[in-house]
PDB file of C-alpha atoms in Angstrom:
ATOM      1  CA  MET G   1     103.676  96.245  84.680  1.00 51.00           C
ATOM      2  CA  ASN G   2     103.341  99.278  82.492  1.00 64.00           C
ATOM      3  CA  VAL G   3     105.169 102.408  83.718  1.00 68.00           C
ATOM      4  CA  GLU G   4     102.129 104.290  82.440  1.00 76.00           C
ATOM      5  CA  PHE G   5     100.439 103.050  85.638  1.00 79.00           C
ATOM      6  CA  ILE G   6     103.329 103.668  88.020  1.00 86.00           C
ATOM      7  CA  ASN G   7     104.466 107.150  87.006  1.00 90.00           C
ATOM      8  CA  PRO G   8     101.191 108.903  88.014  1.00 93.00           C
ATOM      9  CA  PHE G   9     101.646 107.599  91.573  1.00 94.00           C
ATOM     10  CA  LEU G  10     105.296 108.722  91.681  1.00 93.00           C
ATOM     11  CA  SER G  11     104.571 112.219  90.443  1.00 94.00           C
ATOM     12  CA  SER G  12     101.499 112.525  92.675  1.00 96.00           C
ATOM     13  CA  LEU G  13     103.479 111.531  95.791  1.00 96.00           C
ATOM     14  CA  ILE G  14     106.279 113.983  95.014  1.00 95.00           C
ATOM     15  CA  ASN G  15     103.722 116.741  94.377  1.00 96.00           C
ATOM     16  CA  VAL G  16     101.639 116.057  97.514  1.00 96.00           C
ATOM     17  CA  LEU G  17     104.627 116.010  99.874  1.00 96.00           C
ATOM     18  CA  ALA G  18     106.274 119.059  98.287  1.00 96.00           C
ATOM     19  CA  THR G  19     103.012 121.023  98.455  1.00 95.00           C
ATOM     20  CA  MET G  20     101.580 119.882 101.791  1.00 93.00           C
ATOM     21  CA  ALA G  21     104.746 119.276 103.818  1.00 95.00           C
ATOM     22  CA  GLN G  22     107.617 121.085 102.048  1.00 95.00           C
ATOM     23  CA  THR G  23     109.298 117.680 101.808  1.00 96.00           C
ATOM     24  CA  GLU G  24     111.367 116.646  98.814  1.00 95.00           C
ATOM     25  CA  LEU G  25     111.780 112.983  98.018  1.00 96.00           C
ATOM     26  CA  THR G  26     114.386 111.538  95.675  1.00 96.00           C
ATOM     27  CA  PRO G  27     113.124 108.495  93.755  1.00 94.00           C
ATOM     28  CA  GLY G  28     115.250 105.384  93.587  1.00 95.00           C
ATOM     29  CA  LYS G  29     115.093 102.431  91.223  1.00 93.00           C
ATOM     30  CA  PRO G  30     111.842 100.436  91.053  1.00 92.00           C
ATOM     31  CA  LYS G  31     111.911  96.665  91.452  1.00 93.00           C
ATOM     32  CA  VAL G  32     109.518  93.779  91.866  1.00 94.00           C
ATOM     33  CA  LYS G  33     108.779  93.232  95.562  1.00 94.00           C
ATOM     34  CA  GLN G  34     108.865  89.756  97.017  1.00 91.00           C
ATOM     35  CA  GLY G  35     106.861  89.008 100.165  1.00 91.00           C
ATOM     36  CA  GLU G  36     104.510  91.201 102.148  1.00 93.00           C
ATOM     37  CA  VAL G  37     106.665  92.742 104.903  1.00 95.00           C
ATOM     38  CA  ALA G  38     106.632  96.549 104.708  1.00 95.00           C
ATOM     39  CA  GLN G  39     109.891  98.463 104.358  1.00 93.00           C
ATOM     40  CA  GLY G  40     109.127 101.056 107.037  1.00 95.00           C
ATOM     41  CA  ASP G  41     107.128 101.813 110.174  1.00 97.00           C
ATOM     42  CA  VAL G  42     103.705 103.074 109.045  1.00 98.00           C
ATOM     43  CA  SER G  43     101.828 102.268 105.824  1.00 98.00           C
ATOM     44  CA  GLY G  44      98.681 103.419 104.093  1.00 98.00           C
ATOM     45  CA  LEU G  45      97.020 100.975 101.662  1.00 97.00           C
ATOM     46  CA  ILE G  46      94.164 101.692  99.280  1.00 96.00           C
ATOM     47  CA  GLY G  47      92.321  99.516  96.794  1.00 93.00           C
ATOM     48  CA  MET G  48      91.214 100.627  93.346  1.00 92.00           C
ATOM     49  CA  VAL G  49      88.624  99.010  91.068  1.00 91.00           C
ATOM     50  CA  GLY G  50      87.665  99.987  87.536  1.00 87.00           C
ATOM     51  CA  PRO G  51      86.233  98.475  84.377  1.00 86.00           C
ATOM     52  CA  GLN G  52      89.678  97.690  82.917  1.00 79.00           C
ATOM     53  CA  THR G  53      91.530  96.470  86.014  1.00 79.00           C
ATOM     54  CA  LYS G  54      91.742  96.369  89.778  1.00 89.00           C
ATOM     55  CA  GLY G  55      94.745  97.136  91.885  1.00 90.00           C
ATOM     56  CA  SER G  56      96.137  98.641  95.033  1.00 93.00           C
ATOM     57  CA  PHE G  57      98.595 101.297  96.117  1.00 95.00           C
ATOM     58  CA  SER G  58     100.513 101.630  99.354  1.00 97.00           C
ATOM     59  CA  ILE G  59     102.949 104.084 100.804  1.00 97.00           C
ATOM     60  CA  THR G  60     105.214 103.254 103.725  1.00 98.00           C
ATOM     61  CA  PHE G  61     107.163 105.811 105.749  1.00 98.00           C
ATOM     62  CA  GLU G  62     110.030 105.321 108.142  1.00 97.00           C
ATOM     63  CA  LYS G  63     109.136 106.742 111.557  1.00 97.00           C
ATOM     64  CA  ASP G  64     111.474 109.771 111.361  1.00 97.00           C
ATOM     65  CA  LEU G  65     110.116 110.827 107.977  1.00 98.00           C
ATOM     66  CA  ALA G  66     106.490 110.423 109.100  1.00 97.00           C
ATOM     67  CA  LEU G  67     107.170 112.550 112.192  1.00 98.00           C
ATOM     68  CA  ALA G  68     108.972 115.228 110.140  1.00 97.00           C
ATOM     69  CA  ILE G  69     106.039 115.416 107.694  1.00 97.00           C
ATOM     70  CA  MET G  70     103.614 115.696 110.610  1.00 96.00           C
ATOM     71  CA  GLU G  71     105.680 118.513 112.117  1.00 96.00           C
ATOM     72  CA  ARG G  72     105.750 120.420 108.817  1.00 95.00           C
ATOM     73  CA  MET G  73     102.016 119.987 108.249  1.00 92.00           C
ATOM     74  CA  LEU G  74     100.781 120.749 111.792  1.00 88.00           C
ATOM     75  CA  GLY G  75     103.618 122.610 113.458  1.00 91.00           C
ATOM     76  CA  GLU G  76     104.313 120.081 116.206  1.00 89.00           C
ATOM     77  CA  ARG G  77     106.273 116.859 116.248  1.00 94.00           C
ATOM     78  CA  PRO G  78     104.726 113.907 118.055  1.00 94.00           C
ATOM     79  CA  ASP G  79     106.902 111.653 120.233  1.00 94.00           C
ATOM     80  CA  GLY G  80     106.090 108.614 118.111  1.00 95.00           C
ATOM     81  CA  ILE G  81     103.628 107.108 115.693  1.00 96.00           C
ATOM     82  CA  ASN G  82     100.221 107.800 117.199  1.00 96.00           C
ATOM     83  CA  GLU G  83      96.636 108.120 115.947  1.00 96.00           C
ATOM     84  CA  ASP G  84      97.311 111.591 114.484  1.00 95.00           C
ATOM     85  CA  VAL G  85     100.256 110.236 112.476  1.00 96.00           C
ATOM     86  CA  THR G  86      98.259 107.258 111.186  1.00 97.00           C
ATOM     87  CA  ASP G  87      95.397 109.617 110.229  1.00 96.00           C
ATOM     88  CA  MET G  88      97.909 111.775 108.322  1.00 96.00           C
ATOM     89  CA  VAL G  89      99.303 108.733 106.485  1.00 97.00           C
ATOM     90  CA  GLY G  90      95.745 107.763 105.511  1.00 97.00           C
ATOM     91  CA  GLU G  91      95.123 111.274 104.173  1.00 96.00           C
ATOM     92  CA  ILE G  92      98.396 111.286 102.218  1.00 97.00           C
ATOM     93  CA  THR G  93      97.466 107.879 100.764  1.00 97.00           C
ATOM     94  CA  ASN G  94      94.094 109.332  99.706  1.00 96.00           C
ATOM     95  CA  MET G  95      95.628 112.472  98.189  1.00 96.00           C
ATOM     96  CA  VAL G  96      98.314 110.592  96.253  1.00 96.00           C
ATOM     97  CA  THR G  97      95.810 108.058  94.895  1.00 95.00           C
ATOM     98  CA  GLY G  98      93.389 110.863  93.989  1.00 95.00           C
ATOM     99  CA  GLY G  99      96.136 112.679  92.095  1.00 95.00           C
ATOM    100  CA  ALA G 100      97.114 109.482  90.278  1.00 94.00           C
ATOM    101  CA  LYS G 101      93.442 108.795  89.519  1.00 93.00           C
ATOM    102  CA  ASN G 102      93.186 112.191  87.797  1.00 94.00           C
ATOM    103  CA  LEU G 103      96.354 111.588  85.766  1.00 93.00           C
ATOM    104  CA  LEU G 104      95.242 108.069  84.752  1.00 90.00           C
ATOM    105  CA  GLY G 105      91.756 109.389  83.922  1.00 90.00           C
ATOM    106  CA  GLU G 106      93.350 111.703  81.353  1.00 92.00           C
ATOM    107  CA  LYS G 107      94.695 108.546  79.649  1.00 88.00           C
ATOM    108  CA  GLY G 108      91.322 106.829  79.657  1.00 87.00           C
ATOM    109  CA  TYR G 109      91.772 104.636  82.747  1.00 85.00           C
ATOM    110  CA  GLU G 110      88.988 104.991  85.274  1.00 87.00           C
ATOM    111  CA  PHE G 111      88.736 103.477  88.741  1.00 89.00           C
ATOM    112  CA  ASP G 112      87.016 104.000  92.058  1.00 92.00           C
ATOM    113  CA  MET G 113      89.012 104.251  95.269  1.00 91.00           C
ATOM    114  CA  ALA G 114      88.292 102.440  98.512  1.00 93.00           C
ATOM    115  CA  THR G 115      88.849 103.969 101.937  1.00 94.00           C
ATOM    116  CA  PRO G 116      92.525 103.648 102.877  1.00 95.00           C
ATOM    117  CA  ILE G 117      93.626 101.480 105.758  1.00 96.00           C
ATOM    118  CA  VAL G 118      96.708 102.281 107.811  1.00 97.00           C
ATOM    119  CA  VAL G 119      98.967  99.736 109.487  1.00 97.00           C
ATOM    120  CA  SER G 120     101.964 100.486 111.675  1.00 96.00           C
ATOM    121  CA  GLY G 121     104.594  98.750 113.733  1.00 93.00           C
ATOM    122  CA  PRO G 122     107.876  96.969 113.078  1.00 88.00           C
ATOM    123  CA  GLY G 123     107.586  94.154 110.550  1.00 92.00           C
ATOM    124  CA  HIS G 124     103.959  94.889 109.616  1.00 96.00           C
ATOM    125  CA  THR G 125     102.703  93.455 106.339  1.00 95.00           C
ATOM    126  CA  ILE G 126     100.970  94.868 103.274  1.00 95.00           C
ATOM    127  CA  THR G 127      98.691  92.534 101.338  1.00 92.00           C
ATOM    128  CA  HIS G 128      97.792  93.606  97.817  1.00 90.00           C
ATOM    129  CA  LEU G 129      94.550  91.906  96.800  1.00 82.00           C
ATOM    130  CA  CYS G 130      95.336  91.529  93.121  1.00 86.00           C
ATOM    131  CA  ASP G 131      97.268  89.057  91.001  1.00 84.00           C
ATOM    132  CA  GLY G 132      99.754  91.344  89.267  1.00 86.00           C
ATOM    133  CA  PRO G 133     103.364  91.904  90.313  1.00 90.00           C
ATOM    134  CA  LYS G 134     104.040  94.284  93.191  1.00 93.00           C
ATOM    135  CA  ILE G 135     106.320  97.083  92.052  1.00 93.00           C
ATOM    136  CA  ILE G 136     108.136  98.831  94.900  1.00 95.00           C
ATOM    137  CA  MET G 137     109.682 102.245  94.405  1.00 95.00           C
ATOM    138  CA  PRO G 138     112.038 103.554  97.100  1.00 97.00           C
ATOM    139  CA  PHE G 139     112.385 107.235  97.944  1.00 97.00           C
ATOM    140  CA  THR G 140     115.012 108.915 100.085  1.00 97.00           C
ATOM    141  CA  SER G 141     115.021 112.236 101.914  1.00 97.00           C
ATOM    142  CA  PRO G 142     117.183 113.854 104.592  1.00 96.00           C
ATOM    143  CA  ASP G 143     114.445 112.943 107.123  1.00 96.00           C
ATOM    144  CA  GLY G 144     114.165 109.251 106.235  1.00 97.00           C
ATOM    145  CA  ASN G 145     112.920 106.908 103.564  1.00 97.00           C
ATOM    146  CA  ALA G 146     109.574 106.032 102.029  1.00 98.00           C
ATOM    147  CA  ASN G 147     108.453 103.303  99.652  1.00 97.00           C
ATOM    148  CA  ILE G 148     105.453 103.100  97.422  1.00 96.00           C
ATOM    149  CA  GLU G 149     104.034  99.862  96.117  1.00 95.00           C
ATOM    150  CA  VAL G 150     101.706  99.566  93.145  1.00 93.00           C
ATOM    151  CA  SER G 151     100.045  96.381  91.955  1.00 92.00           C
ATOM    152  CA  PHE G 152      97.426  95.905  89.229  1.00 87.00           C
ATOM    153  CA  ASP G 153      95.759  92.870  87.708  1.00 86.00           C
ATOM    154  CA  LYS G 154      96.270  92.447  83.981  1.00 70.00           C
ATOM    155  CA  LEU G 155      94.378  94.982  81.887  1.00 62.00           C
ATOM    156  CA  LYS G 156      91.156  93.896  80.246  1.00 61.00           C
ATOM    157  CA  ALA G 157      90.385  95.193  76.788  1.00 51.00           C
ATOM    158  CA  SER G 158      87.836  97.984  76.957  1.00 49.00           C
TER     159      SER G 158
END
């Protein structure tokens, strides 16, 4: 997969969390993900379809990081992952994908975004509905870890 597709999601995530939740993430090394089990406790997943390709993006947070982000955004820390936390993860998924969409649009790649879905719980799965490899990018922070996954079908000539 072309890093030209991955980097807009990385920079958008870092920007959204720094701006909205005063949270700094340190990116790790990307790799191809095998299987569908999420590497965290709560995940947002969004599909993208455009004339050149279709794909999906997900972000998964460990519980402690999700709760810390919630506390920074709203001023109170929930006891656990609840409906407010899952709503927040859906909004972050939307914001990150929207930011990446703008960056990719500047390079001539257009796509429409679906409504994100959020899944939580130990051992939950993320199913990307496209044929390309799933690239997973880990992030660390003092509050916990996050992972993003990006997967696109092969590009069609435009």
